[in-house]
Short mmCIF file of C-alpha atoms in Angstrom, two decimals:
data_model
loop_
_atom_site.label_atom_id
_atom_site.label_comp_id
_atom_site.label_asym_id
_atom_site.label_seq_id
_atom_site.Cartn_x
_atom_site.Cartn_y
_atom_site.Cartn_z
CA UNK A 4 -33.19 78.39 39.48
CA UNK A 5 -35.30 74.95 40.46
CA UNK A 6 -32.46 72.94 39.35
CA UNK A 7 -30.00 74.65 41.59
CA UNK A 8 -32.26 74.13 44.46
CA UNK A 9 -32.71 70.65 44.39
CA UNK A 10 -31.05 67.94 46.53
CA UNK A 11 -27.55 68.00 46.05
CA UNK A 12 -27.32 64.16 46.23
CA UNK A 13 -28.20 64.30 42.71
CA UNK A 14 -24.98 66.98 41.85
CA UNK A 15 -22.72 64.24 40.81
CA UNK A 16 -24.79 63.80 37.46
CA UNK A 17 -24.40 67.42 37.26
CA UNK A 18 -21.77 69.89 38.54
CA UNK A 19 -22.67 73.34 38.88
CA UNK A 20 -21.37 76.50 40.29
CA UNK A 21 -24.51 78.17 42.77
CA UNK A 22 -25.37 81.84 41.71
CA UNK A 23 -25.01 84.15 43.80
CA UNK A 24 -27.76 85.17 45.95
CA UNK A 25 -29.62 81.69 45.54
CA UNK A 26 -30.17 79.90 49.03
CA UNK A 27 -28.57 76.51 48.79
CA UNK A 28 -30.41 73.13 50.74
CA UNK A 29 -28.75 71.27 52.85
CA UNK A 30 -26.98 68.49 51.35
CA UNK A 31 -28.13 64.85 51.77
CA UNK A 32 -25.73 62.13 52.39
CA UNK A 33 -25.02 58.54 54.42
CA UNK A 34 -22.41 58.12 56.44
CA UNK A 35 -20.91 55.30 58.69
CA UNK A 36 -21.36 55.75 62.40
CA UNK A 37 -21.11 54.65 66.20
CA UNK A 38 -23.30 55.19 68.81
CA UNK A 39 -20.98 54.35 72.14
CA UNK A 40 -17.38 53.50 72.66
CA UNK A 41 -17.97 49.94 71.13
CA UNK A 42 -17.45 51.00 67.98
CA UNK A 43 -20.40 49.12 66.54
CA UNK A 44 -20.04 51.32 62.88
CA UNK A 45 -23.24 51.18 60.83
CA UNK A 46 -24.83 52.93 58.09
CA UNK A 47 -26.52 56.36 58.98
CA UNK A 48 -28.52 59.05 56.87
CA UNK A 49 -27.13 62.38 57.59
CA UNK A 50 -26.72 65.79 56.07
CA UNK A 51 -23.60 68.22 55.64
CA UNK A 52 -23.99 71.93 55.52
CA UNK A 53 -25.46 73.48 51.97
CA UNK A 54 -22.90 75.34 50.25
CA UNK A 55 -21.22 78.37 51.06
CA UNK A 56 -19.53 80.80 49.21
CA UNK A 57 -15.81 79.58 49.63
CA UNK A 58 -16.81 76.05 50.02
CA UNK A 59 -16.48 73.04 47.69
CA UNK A 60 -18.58 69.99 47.46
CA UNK A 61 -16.75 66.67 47.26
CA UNK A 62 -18.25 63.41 46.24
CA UNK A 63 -15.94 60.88 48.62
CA UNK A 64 -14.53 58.09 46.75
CA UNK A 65 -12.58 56.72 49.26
CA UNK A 66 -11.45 57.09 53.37
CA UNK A 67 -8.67 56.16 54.95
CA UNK A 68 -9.11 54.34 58.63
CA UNK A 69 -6.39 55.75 61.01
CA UNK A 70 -5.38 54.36 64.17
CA UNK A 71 -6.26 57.96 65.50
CA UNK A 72 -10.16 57.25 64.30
CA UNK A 73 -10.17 54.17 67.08
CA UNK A 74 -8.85 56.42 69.61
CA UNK A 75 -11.45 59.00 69.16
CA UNK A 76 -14.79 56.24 68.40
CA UNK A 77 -13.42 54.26 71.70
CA UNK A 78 -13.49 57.51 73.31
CA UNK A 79 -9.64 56.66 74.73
CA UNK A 80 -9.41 60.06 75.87
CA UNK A 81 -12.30 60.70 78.32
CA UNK A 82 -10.28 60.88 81.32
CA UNK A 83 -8.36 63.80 80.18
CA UNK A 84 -11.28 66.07 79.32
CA UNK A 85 -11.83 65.14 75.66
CA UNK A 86 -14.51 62.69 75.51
CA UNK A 87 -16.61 61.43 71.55
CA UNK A 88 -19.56 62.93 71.00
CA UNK A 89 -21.98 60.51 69.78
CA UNK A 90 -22.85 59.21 66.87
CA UNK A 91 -19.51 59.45 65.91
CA UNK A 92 -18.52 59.53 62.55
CA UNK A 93 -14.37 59.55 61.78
CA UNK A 94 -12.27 59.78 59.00
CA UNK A 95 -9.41 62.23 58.25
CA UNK A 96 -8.01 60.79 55.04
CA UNK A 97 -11.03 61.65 52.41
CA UNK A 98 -10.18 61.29 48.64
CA UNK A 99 -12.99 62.51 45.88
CA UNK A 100 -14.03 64.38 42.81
CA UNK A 101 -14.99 68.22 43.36
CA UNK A 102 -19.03 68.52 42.38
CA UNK A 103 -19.85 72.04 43.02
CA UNK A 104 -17.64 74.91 43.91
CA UNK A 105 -19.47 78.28 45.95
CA UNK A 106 -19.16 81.58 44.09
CA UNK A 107 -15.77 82.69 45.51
CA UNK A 108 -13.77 79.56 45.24
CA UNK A 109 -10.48 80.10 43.34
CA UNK A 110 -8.83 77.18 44.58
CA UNK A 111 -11.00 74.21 42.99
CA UNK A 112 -12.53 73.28 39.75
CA UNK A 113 -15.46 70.88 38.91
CA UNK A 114 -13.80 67.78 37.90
CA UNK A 115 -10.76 68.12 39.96
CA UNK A 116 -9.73 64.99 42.33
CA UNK A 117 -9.77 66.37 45.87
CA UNK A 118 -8.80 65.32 49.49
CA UNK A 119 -9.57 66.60 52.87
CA UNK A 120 -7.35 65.57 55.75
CA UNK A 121 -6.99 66.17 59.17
CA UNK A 122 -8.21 69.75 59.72
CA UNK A 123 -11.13 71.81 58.12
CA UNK A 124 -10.70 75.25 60.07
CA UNK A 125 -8.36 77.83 61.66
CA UNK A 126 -8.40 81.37 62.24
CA UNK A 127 -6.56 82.21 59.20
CA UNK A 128 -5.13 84.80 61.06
CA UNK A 129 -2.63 84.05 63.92
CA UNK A 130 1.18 83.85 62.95
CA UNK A 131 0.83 80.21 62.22
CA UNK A 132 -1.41 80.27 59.83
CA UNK A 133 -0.18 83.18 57.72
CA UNK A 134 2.81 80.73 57.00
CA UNK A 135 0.88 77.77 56.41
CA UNK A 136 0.97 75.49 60.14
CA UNK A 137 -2.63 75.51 60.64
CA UNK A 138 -1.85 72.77 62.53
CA UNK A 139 -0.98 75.21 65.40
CA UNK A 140 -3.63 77.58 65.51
CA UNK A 141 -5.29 77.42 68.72
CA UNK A 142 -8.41 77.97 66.97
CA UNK A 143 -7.99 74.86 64.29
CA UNK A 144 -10.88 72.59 63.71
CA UNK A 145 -10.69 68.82 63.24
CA UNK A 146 -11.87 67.22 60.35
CA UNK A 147 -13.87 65.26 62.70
CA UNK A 148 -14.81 65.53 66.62
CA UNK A 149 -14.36 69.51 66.53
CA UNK A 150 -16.01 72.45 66.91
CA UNK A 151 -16.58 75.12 64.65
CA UNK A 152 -16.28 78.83 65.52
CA UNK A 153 -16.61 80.60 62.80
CA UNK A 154 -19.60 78.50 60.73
CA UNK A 155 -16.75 77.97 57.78
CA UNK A 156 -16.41 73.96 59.14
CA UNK A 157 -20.28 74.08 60.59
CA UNK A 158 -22.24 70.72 60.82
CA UNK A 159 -25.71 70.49 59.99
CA UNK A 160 -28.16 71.37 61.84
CA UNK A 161 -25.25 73.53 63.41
CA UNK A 162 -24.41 73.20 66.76
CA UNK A 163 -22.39 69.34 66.36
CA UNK A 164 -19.32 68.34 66.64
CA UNK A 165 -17.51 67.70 62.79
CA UNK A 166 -18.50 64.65 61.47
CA UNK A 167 -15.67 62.64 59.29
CA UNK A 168 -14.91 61.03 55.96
CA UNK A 169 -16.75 57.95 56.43
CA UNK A 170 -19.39 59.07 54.05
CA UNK A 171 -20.50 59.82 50.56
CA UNK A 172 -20.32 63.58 50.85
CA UNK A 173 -17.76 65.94 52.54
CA UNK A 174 -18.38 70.51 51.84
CA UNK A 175 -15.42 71.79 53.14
CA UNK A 176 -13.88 75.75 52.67
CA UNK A 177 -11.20 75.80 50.11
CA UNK A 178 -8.11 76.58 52.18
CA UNK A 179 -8.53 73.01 53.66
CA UNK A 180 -9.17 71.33 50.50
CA UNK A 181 -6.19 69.46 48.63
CA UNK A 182 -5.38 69.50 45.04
CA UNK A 183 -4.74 65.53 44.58
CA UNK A 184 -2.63 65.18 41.19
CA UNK A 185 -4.54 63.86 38.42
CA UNK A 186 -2.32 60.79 37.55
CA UNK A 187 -2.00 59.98 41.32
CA UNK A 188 -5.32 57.15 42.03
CA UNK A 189 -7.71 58.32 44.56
CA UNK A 190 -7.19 55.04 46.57
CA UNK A 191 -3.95 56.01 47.54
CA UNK A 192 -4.26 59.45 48.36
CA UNK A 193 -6.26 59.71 51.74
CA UNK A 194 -3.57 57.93 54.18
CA UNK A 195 -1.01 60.52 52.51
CA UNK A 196 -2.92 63.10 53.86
CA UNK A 197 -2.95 61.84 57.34
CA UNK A 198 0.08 59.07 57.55
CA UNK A 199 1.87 61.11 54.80
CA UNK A 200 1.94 64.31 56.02
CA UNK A 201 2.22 62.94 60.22
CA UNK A 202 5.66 61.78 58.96
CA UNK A 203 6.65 64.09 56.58
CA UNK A 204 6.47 67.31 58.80
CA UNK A 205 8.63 66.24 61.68
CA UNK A 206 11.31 65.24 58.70
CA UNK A 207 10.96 68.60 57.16
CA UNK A 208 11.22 70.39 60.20
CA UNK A 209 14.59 68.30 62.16
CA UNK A 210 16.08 69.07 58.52
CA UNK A 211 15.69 65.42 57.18
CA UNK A 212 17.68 65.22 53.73
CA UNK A 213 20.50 63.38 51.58
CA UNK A 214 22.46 61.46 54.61
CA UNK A 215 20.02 62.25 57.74
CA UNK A 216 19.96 58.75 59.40
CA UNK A 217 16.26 58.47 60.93
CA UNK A 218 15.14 55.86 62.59
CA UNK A 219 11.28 54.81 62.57
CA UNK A 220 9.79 53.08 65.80
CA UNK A 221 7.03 51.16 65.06
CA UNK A 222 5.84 49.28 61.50
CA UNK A 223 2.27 49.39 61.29
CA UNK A 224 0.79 51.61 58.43
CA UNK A 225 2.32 55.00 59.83
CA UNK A 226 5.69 53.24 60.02
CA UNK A 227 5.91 51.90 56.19
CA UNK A 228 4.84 55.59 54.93
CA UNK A 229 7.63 57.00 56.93
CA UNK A 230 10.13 54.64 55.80
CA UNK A 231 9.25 55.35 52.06
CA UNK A 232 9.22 59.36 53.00
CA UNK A 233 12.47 59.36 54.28
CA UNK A 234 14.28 57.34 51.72
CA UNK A 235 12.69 59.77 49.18
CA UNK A 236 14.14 62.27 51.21
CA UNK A 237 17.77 60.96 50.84
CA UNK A 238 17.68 59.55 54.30
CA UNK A 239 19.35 56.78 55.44
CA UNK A 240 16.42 54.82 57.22
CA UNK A 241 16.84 52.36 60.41
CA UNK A 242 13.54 50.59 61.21
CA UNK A 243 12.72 49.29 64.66
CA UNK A 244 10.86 46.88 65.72
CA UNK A 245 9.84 44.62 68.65
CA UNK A 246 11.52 41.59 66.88
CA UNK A 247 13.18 40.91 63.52
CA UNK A 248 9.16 39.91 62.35
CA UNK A 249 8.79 42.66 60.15
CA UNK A 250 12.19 42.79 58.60
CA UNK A 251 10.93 42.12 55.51
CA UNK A 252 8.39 44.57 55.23
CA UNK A 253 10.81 47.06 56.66
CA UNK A 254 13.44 46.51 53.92
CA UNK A 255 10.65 46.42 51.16
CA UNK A 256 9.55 50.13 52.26
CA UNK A 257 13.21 51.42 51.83
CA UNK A 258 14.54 50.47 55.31
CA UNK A 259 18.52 50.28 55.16
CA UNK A 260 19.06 49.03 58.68
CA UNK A 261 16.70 47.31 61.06
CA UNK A 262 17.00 46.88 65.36
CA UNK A 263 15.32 45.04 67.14
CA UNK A 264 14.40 46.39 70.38
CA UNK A 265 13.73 43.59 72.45
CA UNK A 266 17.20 41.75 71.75
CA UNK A 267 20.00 43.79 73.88
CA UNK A 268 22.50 43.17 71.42
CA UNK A 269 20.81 44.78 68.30
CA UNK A 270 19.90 47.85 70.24
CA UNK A 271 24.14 47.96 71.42
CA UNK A 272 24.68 47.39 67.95
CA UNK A 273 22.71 50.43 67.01
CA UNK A 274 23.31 52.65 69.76
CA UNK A 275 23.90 56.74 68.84
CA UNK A 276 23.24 55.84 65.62
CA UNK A 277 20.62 58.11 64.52
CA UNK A 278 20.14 61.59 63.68
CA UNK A 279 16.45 61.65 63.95
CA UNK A 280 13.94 59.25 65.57
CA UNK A 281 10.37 58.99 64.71
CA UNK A 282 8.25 57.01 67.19
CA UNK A 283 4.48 55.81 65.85
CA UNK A 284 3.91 53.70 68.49
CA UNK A 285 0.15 53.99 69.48
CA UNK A 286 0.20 53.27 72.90
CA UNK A 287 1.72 54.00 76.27
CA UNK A 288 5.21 52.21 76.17
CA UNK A 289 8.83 53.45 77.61
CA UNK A 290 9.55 55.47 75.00
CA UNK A 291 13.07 56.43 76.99
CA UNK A 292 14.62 53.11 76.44
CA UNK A 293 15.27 53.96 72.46
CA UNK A 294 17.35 57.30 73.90
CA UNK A 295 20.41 55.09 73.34
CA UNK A 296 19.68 55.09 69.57
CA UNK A 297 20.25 58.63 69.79
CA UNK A 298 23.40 60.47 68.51
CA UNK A 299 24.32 63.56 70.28
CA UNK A 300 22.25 66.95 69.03
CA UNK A 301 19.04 64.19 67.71
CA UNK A 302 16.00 64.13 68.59
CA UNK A 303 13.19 61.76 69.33
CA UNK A 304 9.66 62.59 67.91
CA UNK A 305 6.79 61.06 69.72
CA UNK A 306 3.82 60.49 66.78
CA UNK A 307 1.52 58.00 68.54
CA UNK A 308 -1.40 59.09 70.66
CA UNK A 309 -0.50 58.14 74.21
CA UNK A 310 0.40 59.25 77.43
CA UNK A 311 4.23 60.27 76.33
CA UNK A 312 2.77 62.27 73.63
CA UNK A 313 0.08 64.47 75.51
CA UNK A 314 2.96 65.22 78.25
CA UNK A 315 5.64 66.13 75.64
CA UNK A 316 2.96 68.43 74.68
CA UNK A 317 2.91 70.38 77.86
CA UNK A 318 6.95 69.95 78.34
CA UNK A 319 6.90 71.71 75.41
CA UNK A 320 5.56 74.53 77.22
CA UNK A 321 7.28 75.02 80.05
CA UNK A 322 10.56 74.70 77.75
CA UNK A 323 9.46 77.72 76.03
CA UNK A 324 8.90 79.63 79.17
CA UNK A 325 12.58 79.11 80.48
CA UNK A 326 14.09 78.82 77.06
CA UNK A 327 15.24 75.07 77.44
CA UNK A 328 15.11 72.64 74.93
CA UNK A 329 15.47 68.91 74.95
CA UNK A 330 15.98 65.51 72.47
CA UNK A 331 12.49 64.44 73.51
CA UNK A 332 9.42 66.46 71.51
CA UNK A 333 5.71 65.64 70.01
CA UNK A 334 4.41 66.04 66.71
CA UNK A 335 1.14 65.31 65.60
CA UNK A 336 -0.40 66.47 61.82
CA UNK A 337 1.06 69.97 59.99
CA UNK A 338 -0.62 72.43 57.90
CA UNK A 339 -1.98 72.84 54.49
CA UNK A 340 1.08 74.13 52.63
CA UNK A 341 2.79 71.17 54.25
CA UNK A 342 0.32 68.66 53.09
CA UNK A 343 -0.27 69.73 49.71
CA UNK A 344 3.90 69.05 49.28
CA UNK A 345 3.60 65.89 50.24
CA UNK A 346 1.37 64.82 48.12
CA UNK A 347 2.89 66.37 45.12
CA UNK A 348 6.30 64.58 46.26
CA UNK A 349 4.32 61.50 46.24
CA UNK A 350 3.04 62.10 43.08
CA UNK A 351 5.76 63.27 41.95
CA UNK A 352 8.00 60.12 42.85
CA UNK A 353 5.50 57.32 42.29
CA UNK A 354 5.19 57.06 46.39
CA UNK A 355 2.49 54.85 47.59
CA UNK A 356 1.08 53.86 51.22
CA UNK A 357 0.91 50.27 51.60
CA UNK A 358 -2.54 49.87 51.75
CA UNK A 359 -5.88 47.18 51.75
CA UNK A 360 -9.30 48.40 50.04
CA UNK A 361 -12.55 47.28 52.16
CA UNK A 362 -15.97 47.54 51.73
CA UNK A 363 -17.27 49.85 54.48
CA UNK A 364 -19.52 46.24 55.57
CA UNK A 365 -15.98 45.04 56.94
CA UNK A 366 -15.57 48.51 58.90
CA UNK A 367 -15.76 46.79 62.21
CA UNK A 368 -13.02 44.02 61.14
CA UNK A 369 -10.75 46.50 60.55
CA UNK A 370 -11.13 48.39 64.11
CA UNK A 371 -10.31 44.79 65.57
CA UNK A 372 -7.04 44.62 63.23
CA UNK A 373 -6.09 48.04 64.23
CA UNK A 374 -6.63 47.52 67.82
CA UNK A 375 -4.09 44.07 67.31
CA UNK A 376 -1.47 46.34 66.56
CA UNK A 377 -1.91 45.80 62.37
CA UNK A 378 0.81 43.71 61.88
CA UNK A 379 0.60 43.78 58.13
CA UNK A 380 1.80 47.52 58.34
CA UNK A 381 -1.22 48.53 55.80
CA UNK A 382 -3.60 51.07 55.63
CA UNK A 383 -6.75 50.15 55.64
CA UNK A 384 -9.16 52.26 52.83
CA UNK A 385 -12.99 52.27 52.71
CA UNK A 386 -14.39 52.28 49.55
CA UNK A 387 -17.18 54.84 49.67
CA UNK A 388 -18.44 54.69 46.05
CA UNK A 389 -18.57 50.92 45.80
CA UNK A 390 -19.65 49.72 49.05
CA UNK A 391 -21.64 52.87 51.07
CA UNK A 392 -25.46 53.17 49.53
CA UNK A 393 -28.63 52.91 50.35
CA UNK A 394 -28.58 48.98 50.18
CA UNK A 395 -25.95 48.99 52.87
CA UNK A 396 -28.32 49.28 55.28
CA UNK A 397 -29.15 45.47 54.18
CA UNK A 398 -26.02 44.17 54.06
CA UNK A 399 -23.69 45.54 57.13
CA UNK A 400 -24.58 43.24 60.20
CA UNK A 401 -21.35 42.46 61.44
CA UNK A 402 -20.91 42.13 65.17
CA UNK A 403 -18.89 44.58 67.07
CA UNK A 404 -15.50 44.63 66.93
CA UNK A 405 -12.95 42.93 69.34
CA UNK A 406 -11.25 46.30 70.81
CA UNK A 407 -8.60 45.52 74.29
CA UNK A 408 -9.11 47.80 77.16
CA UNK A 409 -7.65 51.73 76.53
CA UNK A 410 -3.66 51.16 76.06
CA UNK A 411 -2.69 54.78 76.02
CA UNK A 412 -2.16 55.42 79.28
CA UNK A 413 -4.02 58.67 78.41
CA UNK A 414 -4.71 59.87 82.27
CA UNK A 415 -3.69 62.72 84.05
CA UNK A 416 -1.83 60.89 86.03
CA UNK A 417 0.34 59.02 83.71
CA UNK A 418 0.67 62.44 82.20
CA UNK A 419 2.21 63.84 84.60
CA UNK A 420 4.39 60.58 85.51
CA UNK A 421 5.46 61.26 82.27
CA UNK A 422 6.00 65.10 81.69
CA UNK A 423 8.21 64.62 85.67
CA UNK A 424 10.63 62.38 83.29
CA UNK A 425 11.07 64.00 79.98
CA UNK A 426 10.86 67.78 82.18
CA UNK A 427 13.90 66.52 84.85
CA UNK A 428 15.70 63.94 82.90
CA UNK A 429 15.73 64.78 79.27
#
């Protein structure tokens, strides 16, 4: 019984199952953090929650950096009522081995690779998540920057807002945990569970198979994984881009076709060409000037966190009341069922994000990147197990990173500019 109720930060030299009745510490760990909207990330000491019965322990190998993380640390979405708490740590795209397991976990083993992405809580009851689109719930939890409800995604002391993946440690309950394939590398598997599955629901739900012709707006690290998705999916891919820059990359990923959108003539050329259009762009842009690419019945799926986005959210709404519908919707994540299939198809097919491994030192470098617009259309990975320890305290004394004022329009204002357009015109 002593061993069981010592630190866990020593669990990774030995995995155990907790008995039950035996109280459980809290769990030590480090993590990376910001204190304010500069997004100044440096090493903290933290703790996550000790172990409850349907949880699982995971020691993080990996995270993924998502353009959604700078959003959130830059606090880009103040002005419309959902503001960071500080310190802030992100991270929705965590890859590790299970530790520990609590008493009623089915799920997970010891020893199995595991990934957490963008959600850790629901209801588990409401219609959406009896079929797996936690994503829905009104009552869902973000892996980082939300609030628990029912202490099954609690921080610790409780009380905080979730804390992310940028850290050594992650206890999550089993429904949000996800089985990561044995032969598929931990590296690789974090931005499937955030780019991979932001992509692959919208395809899965338009219908997206052998002859769809999709288009994908917008080549940065979302873009390239929903390129490769789609071809796997027996799609016939267009990408689309500012210029003919990232041609290249676009045909490397699977692209078939390619427009680009500021020469007149290419977007003529490709006019009502496309089943299915999937927009990542991550900031405020006139997303009705690719309508044209549209073929009659398609639809046009906003992705990127912006004004367009949070107002096809609420046209979405009033469509339902007066049973309208139009070629102009929002998607954002999807559910567990939806993200476990998509990294089995990745698996499965030898899939792999495009992607650059970083020590967690170069965390700040990598905001600036993303905030350029990441040109290289890579994920950026941190690489917990190498890089975040104790003598990173030491060693990470970069300056700030070089982030532009807030691009996503995200005001109520430009909200409603917005929702006025897609509500009246499309």
């Amino acid at each position: 019984p002593a061993a069981l109720r010592r630190p866990f930060s020593t669990l990774g030299r030995s995995p155990l199952r907790p008995s039950a009745g035996i109280a459980m510490a809290a769990i030590d760990a480090l993590c990376m953090a910001c204190n304010d909207e500069t997004c100044d990330f440096k090493p903290m000491r933290f703790q996550r929650r000790p172990l409850g019965p349907e949880d699982v322990l995971i020691d993080l190998k990996f995270c993924g950096v998502c353009h959604s993380d700078l959003h959130t640390a830059a606090n880009h979405m103040k002005d419309i009522g959902k503001g960071a708490e500080y310190p802030c740590v992100p991270g929705h795209e965590l890859a590790g081995i299970c530790v520990a397991v609590g008493e009623k976990v089915t799920k997970v083993k010891v020893g199995d690779q595991v990934g957490v992405g963008c959600l850790v809580d629901s209801c588990h009851d409401c219609a959406a998540c009896k079929v797996g689109e936690e994503q829905k719930c009104a009552k869902r939890v973000g892996t980082y920057g939300g609030k628990d409800t029912t202490g099954r995604a609690a921080s610790y002391p409780p009380g905080k807002m979730t804390m992310g993946g940028y850290a050594s440690k992650m206890v999550v309950h089993e429904r949000f945990a996800i089985l990561i394939p044995p032969d598929y590398p931990l590296k690789f598997a974090g931005p499937v569970l955030c780019a991979g599955i932001t992509m692959y629901d919208p395809l899965k739900r338009y219908g997206a198979t052998k002859g769809t012709r999709v288009g994908v707006i917008g080549l940065g690290g979302l873009g390239v994984m929903g390129i490769k998705l789609a071809k796997a999916l027996g799609c016939v891919v267009t990408a689309i881009s500012r210029t003919k820059a990232k041609e290249h990359l676009a045909t490397a990923a699977g692209a078939v076709n390619y427009v680009a959108s500021a020469d007149p003539a290419s977007m003529t050329a490709g006019a009502g060409s496309l089943d299915l259009i999937l927009n990542t762009i991550p900031a405020a842009h006139d997303w009705a000037a690719y309508q044209v690419l549209l073929a009659k019945g398609g639809k046009h799926v906003l992705l990127g966190v912006h004004s367009g986005l949070a107002a096809a959210i609420y046209a979405e709404k009033i469509r339902k009341l007066s049973f309208t519908s139009s070629t102009v919707v929002m998607s954002m994540i999807g559910g567990i069922t939806n993200t476990q299939e998509v990294i089995d198809l990745c698996a499965r097919d030898g899939i792999y994000p495009d992607i650059e491994v970083v020590l967690v030192q170069k965390l700040n470098e990598v905001y600036t990147a993303l905030d350029a617009s990441n040109d290289a259309g890579k994920r950026f990975v941190l690489d917990l197990e190498g890089s975040l320890n104790e003598e990173t305290f030491n060693t990470c004394d970069a300056p700030p990173p070089k982030l532009a004022p807030n691009a996503t329009g995200m005001t109520m204002p430009s909200i409603l500019k917005e929702l006025a357009k897609m509500v009246f015109l499309y």
